mmCIF file of C-alpha atoms and ligand atoms in Angstrom:
data_model
loop_
_atom_site.group_PDB
_atom_site.id
_atom_site.type_symbol
_atom_site.label_atom_id
_atom_site.label_comp_id
_atom_site.label_asym_id
_atom_site.label_seq_id
_atom_site.Cartn_x
_atom_site.Cartn_y
_atom_site.Cartn_z
ATOM 1 C CA UNK A 335 5.098 -16.911 7.314
ATOM 2 C CA UNK A 336 3.801 -14.003 5.275
ATOM 3 C CA UNK A 337 6.133 -11.252 4.126
ATOM 4 C CA UNK A 338 6.021 -8.164 6.325
ATOM 5 C CA UNK A 339 6.043 -5.019 4.233
ATOM 6 C CA UNK A 340 6.446 -1.518 5.625
ATOM 7 C CA UNK A 341 5.837 1.055 2.916
ATOM 8 C CA UNK A 342 6.219 4.805 3.206
ATOM 9 C CA UNK A 343 3.740 6.805 1.160
ATOM 10 C CA UNK A 344 5.247 10.277 0.894
ATOM 11 C CA UNK A 345 2.151 11.696 -0.837
ATOM 12 C CA UNK A 346 2.652 15.284 -2.045
ATOM 13 C CA UNK A 347 5.547 15.944 0.308
ATOM 14 C CA UNK A 348 9.243 16.732 -0.219
ATOM 15 C CA UNK A 349 10.968 18.482 -3.092
ATOM 16 C CA UNK A 350 13.373 16.449 -5.216
ATOM 17 C CA UNK A 351 16.407 17.390 -3.111
ATOM 18 C CA UNK A 352 14.509 16.772 0.136
ATOM 19 C CA UNK A 353 13.391 13.399 -1.223
ATOM 20 C CA UNK A 354 16.968 12.395 -1.982
ATOM 21 C CA UNK A 355 18.020 13.368 1.547
ATOM 22 C CA UNK A 356 15.131 11.438 3.110
ATOM 23 C CA UNK A 357 15.855 8.380 0.968
ATOM 24 C CA UNK A 358 19.528 8.496 1.961
ATOM 25 C CA UNK A 359 18.537 8.696 5.626
ATOM 26 C CA UNK A 360 16.225 5.715 5.288
ATOM 27 C CA UNK A 361 18.771 3.633 3.378
ATOM 28 C CA UNK A 362 21.332 4.269 6.127
ATOM 29 C CA UNK A 363 18.842 3.501 8.916
ATOM 30 C CA UNK A 364 17.580 0.196 7.535
ATOM 31 C CA UNK A 365 20.774 -1.352 6.252
ATOM 32 C CA UNK A 366 20.634 -4.168 8.802
ATOM 33 C CA UNK A 367 16.956 -4.934 8.288
ATOM 34 C CA UNK A 368 16.707 -8.452 6.894
ATOM 35 C CA UNK A 369 13.197 -9.879 7.186
ATOM 36 C CA UNK A 370 10.976 -6.871 6.567
ATOM 37 C CA UNK A 371 10.457 -5.530 3.064
ATOM 38 C CA UNK A 372 11.045 -1.775 3.168
ATOM 39 C CA UNK A 373 9.366 0.285 0.446
ATOM 40 C CA UNK A 374 9.246 4.029 -0.205
ATOM 41 C CA UNK A 375 6.918 5.915 -2.537
ATOM 42 C CA UNK A 376 8.162 9.409 -3.387
ATOM 43 C CA UNK A 377 6.439 11.818 -5.775
ATOM 44 C CA UNK A 378 6.693 11.064 -9.496
ATOM 45 C CA UNK A 379 9.019 14.037 -9.838
ATOM 46 C CA UNK A 380 11.512 12.719 -7.311
ATOM 47 C CA UNK A 381 11.171 9.028 -8.174
ATOM 48 C CA UNK A 382 14.040 8.731 -10.671
ATOM 49 C CA UNK A 383 16.515 10.423 -8.318
ATOM 50 C CA UNK A 384 15.306 8.367 -5.369
ATOM 51 C CA UNK A 385 15.683 5.253 -7.541
ATOM 52 C CA UNK A 386 19.405 6.032 -7.848
ATOM 53 C CA UNK A 387 19.674 6.306 -4.059
ATOM 54 C CA UNK A 388 17.975 2.967 -3.323
ATOM 55 C CA UNK A 389 19.590 0.993 -6.156
ATOM 56 C CA UNK A 390 21.493 -1.994 -4.775
ATOM 57 C CA UNK A 391 20.133 -1.471 -1.243
ATOM 58 C CA UNK A 392 17.402 -3.292 0.692
ATOM 59 C CA UNK A 393 14.951 -0.416 0.103
ATOM 60 C CA UNK A 394 12.426 -0.910 -2.699
ATOM 61 C CA UNK A 395 10.846 1.808 -4.793
ATOM 62 C CA UNK A 396 7.109 2.310 -5.240
ATOM 63 C CA UNK A 397 5.132 4.886 -7.164
ATOM 64 C CA UNK A 398 1.946 6.418 -5.782
ATOM 65 C CA UNK A 399 -0.213 5.769 -8.843
ATOM 66 C CA UNK A 400 -0.090 4.698 -12.484
ATOM 67 C CA UNK A 401 -2.189 5.071 -15.596
ATOM 68 C CA UNK A 402 -3.510 1.930 -17.286
ATOM 69 C CA UNK A 403 -2.683 2.994 -20.825
ATOM 70 C CA UNK A 404 0.756 2.377 -22.311
ATOM 71 C CA UNK A 405 1.342 5.891 -23.616
ATOM 72 C CA UNK A 406 -0.304 8.775 -25.390
ATOM 73 C CA UNK A 407 -2.439 11.817 -24.795
ATOM 74 C CA UNK A 408 -3.047 11.483 -21.052
ATOM 75 C CA UNK A 409 -1.845 14.753 -19.578
ATOM 76 C CA UNK A 410 -0.467 14.450 -16.077
ATOM 77 C CA UNK A 411 -0.200 10.647 -16.088
ATOM 78 C CA UNK A 412 2.652 8.168 -16.182
ATOM 79 C CA UNK A 413 2.866 4.615 -17.530
ATOM 80 C CA UNK A 414 4.088 1.309 -16.129
ATOM 81 C CA UNK A 415 6.985 1.296 -18.612
ATOM 82 C CA UNK A 416 8.189 4.586 -17.133
ATOM 83 C CA UNK A 417 7.884 3.119 -13.640
ATOM 84 C CA UNK A 418 9.702 -0.025 -14.672
ATOM 85 C CA UNK A 419 12.554 1.759 -16.377
ATOM 86 C CA UNK A 420 13.571 3.542 -13.185
ATOM 87 C CA UNK A 421 13.323 0.333 -11.168
ATOM 88 C CA UNK A 422 10.019 0.723 -9.338
ATOM 89 C CA UNK A 423 8.757 -2.599 -7.984
ATOM 90 C CA UNK A 424 5.471 -1.580 -6.375
ATOM 91 C CA UNK A 425 2.598 0.681 -7.391
ATOM 92 C CA UNK A 426 0.131 2.052 -4.831
ATOM 93 C CA UNK A 427 -3.344 1.793 -6.339
ATOM 94 C CA UNK A 428 -6.715 3.065 -5.192
ATOM 95 C CA UNK A 429 -5.538 5.140 -2.243
ATOM 96 C CA UNK A 430 -8.525 6.722 -0.514
ATOM 97 C CA UNK A 431 -7.231 10.174 -1.452
ATOM 98 C CA UNK A 432 -7.355 9.102 -5.114
ATOM 99 C CA UNK A 433 -10.842 7.714 -4.569
ATOM 100 C CA UNK A 434 -12.066 10.807 -2.679
ATOM 101 C CA UNK A 435 -10.477 13.641 -4.652
ATOM 102 C CA UNK A 436 -9.466 12.277 -8.065
ATOM 103 C CA UNK A 437 -12.368 10.152 -9.273
ATOM 104 C CA UNK A 438 -10.794 6.753 -8.688
ATOM 105 C CA UNK A 439 -13.455 4.056 -9.108
ATOM 106 C CA UNK A 440 -13.571 0.262 -8.756
ATOM 107 C CA UNK A 441 -13.143 0.096 -12.539
ATOM 108 C CA UNK A 442 -10.051 2.310 -12.698
ATOM 109 C CA UNK A 443 -8.531 0.470 -9.736
ATOM 110 C CA UNK A 444 -9.037 -2.807 -11.581
ATOM 111 C CA UNK A 445 -7.531 -1.441 -14.820
ATOM 112 C CA UNK A 446 -4.487 -0.168 -12.916
ATOM 113 C CA UNK A 447 -4.055 -3.455 -11.021
ATOM 114 C CA UNK A 448 -4.153 -5.405 -14.298
ATOM 115 C CA UNK A 449 -1.678 -3.076 -15.979
ATOM 116 C CA UNK A 450 0.698 -3.184 -13.029
ATOM 117 C CA UNK A 451 0.649 -6.972 -12.893
ATOM 118 C CA UNK A 452 1.046 -7.328 -16.652
ATOM 119 C CA UNK A 453 4.275 -5.307 -16.369
ATOM 120 C CA UNK A 454 5.577 -7.624 -13.641
ATOM 121 C CA UNK A 455 5.176 -4.986 -10.922
ATOM 122 C CA UNK A 456 3.343 -5.469 -7.627
ATOM 123 C CA UNK A 457 0.192 -3.520 -6.816
ATOM 124 C CA UNK A 458 -0.465 -2.326 -3.282
ATOM 125 C CA UNK A 459 -4.257 -2.217 -3.446
ATOM 126 C CA UNK A 460 -5.753 0.243 -0.962
ATOM 127 C CA UNK A 461 -9.194 -0.282 0.480
ATOM 128 C CA UNK A 462 -11.028 1.235 3.400
ATOM 129 C CA UNK A 463 -14.283 2.625 4.712
ATOM 130 C CA UNK A 464 -15.317 6.089 5.871
ATOM 131 C CA UNK A 465 -16.538 6.602 9.428
ATOM 132 C CA UNK A 466 -20.038 7.141 8.104
ATOM 133 C CA UNK A 467 -19.939 3.782 6.315
ATOM 134 C CA UNK A 468 -18.577 1.999 9.404
ATOM 135 C CA UNK A 469 -21.136 3.590 11.725
ATOM 136 C CA UNK A 470 -23.893 2.898 9.220
ATOM 137 C CA UNK A 471 -23.220 -0.849 9.238
ATOM 138 C CA UNK A 472 -21.725 -0.832 5.748
ATOM 139 C CA UNK A 473 -18.148 -1.763 6.629
ATOM 140 C CA UNK A 474 -18.250 -5.267 5.196
ATOM 141 C CA UNK A 475 -20.215 -4.446 2.057
ATOM 142 C CA UNK A 476 -17.930 -1.502 1.226
ATOM 143 C CA UNK A 477 -14.766 -3.541 1.663
ATOM 144 C CA UNK A 478 -16.188 -6.520 -0.216
ATOM 145 C CA UNK A 479 -17.109 -4.289 -3.177
ATOM 146 C CA UNK A 480 -13.621 -2.781 -3.213
ATOM 147 C CA UNK A 481 -11.882 -6.159 -3.019
ATOM 148 C CA UNK A 482 -14.070 -7.896 -5.591
ATOM 149 C CA UNK A 483 -13.750 -4.877 -7.890
ATOM 150 C CA UNK A 484 -9.966 -4.651 -7.640
ATOM 151 C CA UNK A 485 -9.460 -8.371 -8.350
ATOM 152 C CA UNK A 486 -11.960 -8.701 -11.211
ATOM 153 C CA UNK A 487 -10.455 -11.019 -13.858
ATOM 154 C CA UNK A 488 -7.133 -11.308 -12.021
ATOM 155 C CA UNK A 489 -5.659 -14.826 -12.075
ATOM 156 C CA UNK A 490 -4.566 -16.716 -8.977
ATOM 157 C CA UNK A 491 -0.921 -16.380 -10.016
ATOM 158 C CA UNK A 492 -1.259 -12.632 -10.333
ATOM 159 C CA UNK A 493 -3.279 -12.272 -7.149
ATOM 160 C CA UNK A 494 -0.371 -13.864 -5.302
ATOM 161 C CA UNK A 495 1.855 -10.974 -6.410
ATOM 162 C CA UNK A 496 -0.462 -8.350 -4.956
ATOM 163 C CA UNK A 497 -0.518 -6.666 -1.578
ATOM 164 C CA UNK A 498 -3.601 -5.231 0.120
ATOM 165 C CA UNK A 499 -3.498 -2.157 2.343
ATOM 166 C CA UNK A 500 -6.508 -1.823 4.620
ATOM 167 C CA UNK A 501 -6.754 1.840 5.484
ATOM 168 C CA UNK A 502 -9.811 3.096 7.359
ATOM 169 C CA UNK A 503 -10.368 6.537 5.836
ATOM 170 C CA UNK A 504 -11.153 8.020 9.263
ATOM 171 C CA UNK A 505 -7.701 7.017 10.497
ATOM 172 C CA UNK A 506 -5.660 8.476 7.634
ATOM 173 C CA UNK A 507 -3.759 11.587 8.611
ATOM 174 C CA UNK A 508 -6.079 12.161 11.561
ATOM 175 C CA UNK A 509 -4.015 10.777 14.413
ATOM 176 C CA UNK A 510 -7.022 8.566 15.234
ATOM 177 C CA UNK A 511 -5.731 5.048 14.826
ATOM 178 C CA UNK A 512 -7.900 1.938 14.679
ATOM 179 C CA UNK A 513 -7.561 -0.083 17.864
ATOM 180 C CA UNK A 514 -5.545 -3.279 17.567
ATOM 181 C CA UNK A 515 -8.784 -5.228 17.821
ATOM 182 C CA UNK A 516 -10.678 -3.139 15.243
ATOM 183 C CA UNK A 517 -7.810 -3.448 12.805
ATOM 184 C CA UNK A 518 -7.390 -7.196 13.401
ATOM 185 C CA UNK A 519 -11.119 -7.923 13.070
ATOM 186 C CA UNK A 520 -11.379 -5.962 9.850
ATOM 187 C CA UNK A 521 -8.219 -7.408 8.357
ATOM 188 C CA UNK A 522 -9.443 -10.923 9.158
ATOM 189 C CA UNK A 523 -12.610 -10.040 7.259
ATOM 190 C CA UNK A 524 -10.552 -8.748 4.316
ATOM 191 C CA UNK A 525 -8.635 -12.031 4.260
ATOM 192 C CA UNK A 526 -11.894 -13.966 4.358
ATOM 193 C CA UNK A 527 -13.109 -12.164 1.239
ATOM 194 C CA UNK A 528 -9.843 -12.984 -0.538
ATOM 195 C CA UNK A 529 -10.429 -16.592 0.535
ATOM 196 C CA UNK A 530 -13.915 -16.552 -0.970
ATOM 197 C CA UNK A 531 -12.449 -15.416 -4.286
ATOM 198 C CA UNK A 532 -9.187 -17.380 -4.483
ATOM 199 C CA UNK A 533 -9.258 -20.009 -1.754
ATOM 200 C CA UNK A 534 -7.312 -20.423 1.436
ATOM 201 C CA UNK A 535 -3.849 -20.933 -0.034
ATOM 202 C CA UNK A 536 -3.924 -17.505 -1.656
ATOM 203 C CA UNK A 537 -5.637 -15.744 1.235
ATOM 204 C CA UNK A 538 -3.058 -17.093 3.660
ATOM 205 C CA UNK A 539 -0.195 -16.020 1.395
ATOM 206 C CA UNK A 540 -1.190 -12.429 0.608
ATOM 207 C CA UNK A 541 0.277 -9.684 2.786
ATOM 208 C CA UNK A 542 -2.326 -7.296 4.174
ATOM 209 C CA UNK A 543 -0.974 -4.030 5.501
ATOM 210 C CA UNK A 544 -2.701 -1.709 7.913
ATOM 211 C CA UNK A 545 -2.595 2.029 7.190
ATOM 212 C CA UNK A 546 -3.918 5.078 8.969
ATOM 213 C CA UNK A 547 -1.966 6.956 11.648
ATOM 214 C CA UNK A 548 0.446 4.093 12.267
ATOM 215 C CA UNK A 549 3.219 5.602 14.393
ATOM 216 C CA UNK A 550 6.169 4.359 16.445
ATOM 217 C CA UNK A 551 4.033 4.233 19.603
ATOM 218 C CA UNK A 552 1.209 2.120 18.175
ATOM 219 C CA UNK A 553 3.042 0.070 15.550
ATOM 220 C CA UNK A 554 4.088 -2.847 17.774
ATOM 221 C CA UNK A 555 0.519 -3.484 18.935
ATOM 222 C CA UNK A 556 -0.898 -3.372 15.427
ATOM 223 C CA UNK A 557 1.902 -5.425 13.891
ATOM 224 C CA UNK A 558 1.463 -8.123 16.541
ATOM 225 C CA UNK A 559 -2.015 -8.903 15.194
ATOM 226 C CA UNK A 560 -2.405 -12.152 13.306
ATOM 227 C CA UNK A 561 -3.766 -10.643 10.105
ATOM 228 C CA UNK A 562 -1.630 -7.496 9.942
ATOM 229 C CA UNK A 563 1.430 -8.039 7.788
ATOM 230 C CA UNK A 564 2.917 -4.585 7.706
ATOM 231 C CA UNK A 565 1.936 -1.003 7.279
ATOM 232 C CA UNK A 566 1.355 1.712 4.737
ATOM 233 C CA UNK A 567 2.687 4.781 6.476
ATOM 234 C CA UNK A 568 2.040 8.420 5.631
ATOM 235 C CA UNK A 569 3.088 11.062 8.151
ATOM 236 C CA UNK A 570 5.504 8.870 10.102
ATOM 237 C CA UNK A 571 7.314 7.891 6.886
ATOM 238 C CA UNK A 572 8.587 11.428 6.342
ATOM 239 C CA UNK A 573 11.414 11.151 8.875
ATOM 240 C CA UNK A 574 14.017 8.374 8.929
ATOM 241 C CA UNK A 575 13.786 7.877 12.695
ATOM 242 C CA UNK A 576 10.003 7.489 12.945
ATOM 243 C CA UNK A 577 9.875 5.328 9.820
ATOM 244 C CA UNK A 578 12.714 3.197 11.153
ATOM 245 C CA UNK A 579 10.976 2.758 14.520
ATOM 246 C CA UNK A 580 7.985 1.224 12.745
ATOM 247 C CA UNK A 581 10.227 -0.999 10.617
ATOM 248 C CA UNK A 582 12.045 -2.118 13.768
ATOM 249 C CA UNK A 583 8.696 -3.085 15.317
ATOM 250 C CA UNK A 584 7.940 -5.234 12.261
ATOM 251 C CA UNK A 585 11.413 -6.740 12.272
ATOM 252 C CA UNK A 586 11.068 -7.664 15.966
ATOM 253 C CA UNK A 587 8.038 -9.823 15.232
HETATM 254 P P1 PGA B 304 -1.023 8.407 7.663
HETATM 255 O O1 PGA B 304 -1.324 8.001 6.132
HETATM 256 O O2 PGA B 304 -0.035 7.420 8.182
HETATM 257 O O3 PGA B 304 -0.477 9.802 7.595
HETATM 258 O O4 PGA B 304 -2.331 8.325 8.377
HETATM 259 C C1 PGA B 304 -1.455 6.671 5.746
HETATM 260 C C2 PGA B 304 -1.768 6.548 4.288
HETATM 261 O O5 PGA B 304 -2.556 7.355 3.769
HETATM 262 O O6 PGA B 304 -1.253 5.668 3.593
#
């Protein structure tokens, strides 16, 4: 069975002290969670402090982005070595907000995925279509381009260490969630593209999360779908109780 992963993407929310409090609340809430991988992604600023909170617990640390260079004159960026030193295990790459607002391209996603894997960290590769693309019949071509681009020149061994997050852009932060069927159909397609690239063994092994307005009241339905192996959670990850309710739905699977 594939690993279920519930990851909280805190985006640009919470000060450092608020982040520590939230992390402490989550650590306390999930201490009996055994099967589901629980991941939190605070801001860069709060990450080192949050790392101290989650150390030795069953909560894993992610960062929300990374630069592909090792060091140097790249104002505003951080490197994989910095992420590794504080104990981050996952890096979120290619989030639609990065793609929409901060010039993320298929090429930069690929560079970041390679860098993350070369450091022994796990990329959570975000893909997803806009409503315009879906309604215009471009869903499959958009997702295929994103998947093929992200995995360019990535070996089978490395691909196995990656996670995909399918996040329809129209569902992110909007309260409009994909139906269970829409999400399942699309995630099955995503898996089929991974199969085309790497074969069935890899496509059956990779965890594919759903993201976009996943909440306690819709999580169980989404997480019951065959090709949904967890969630990337924004808004509902900002409170221990709502985040825990989603984790509990995954754990109950
Ligand atoms: P949301 O965000 O849960 O607030 O829709 C999801 C995401 O962007 O990862």
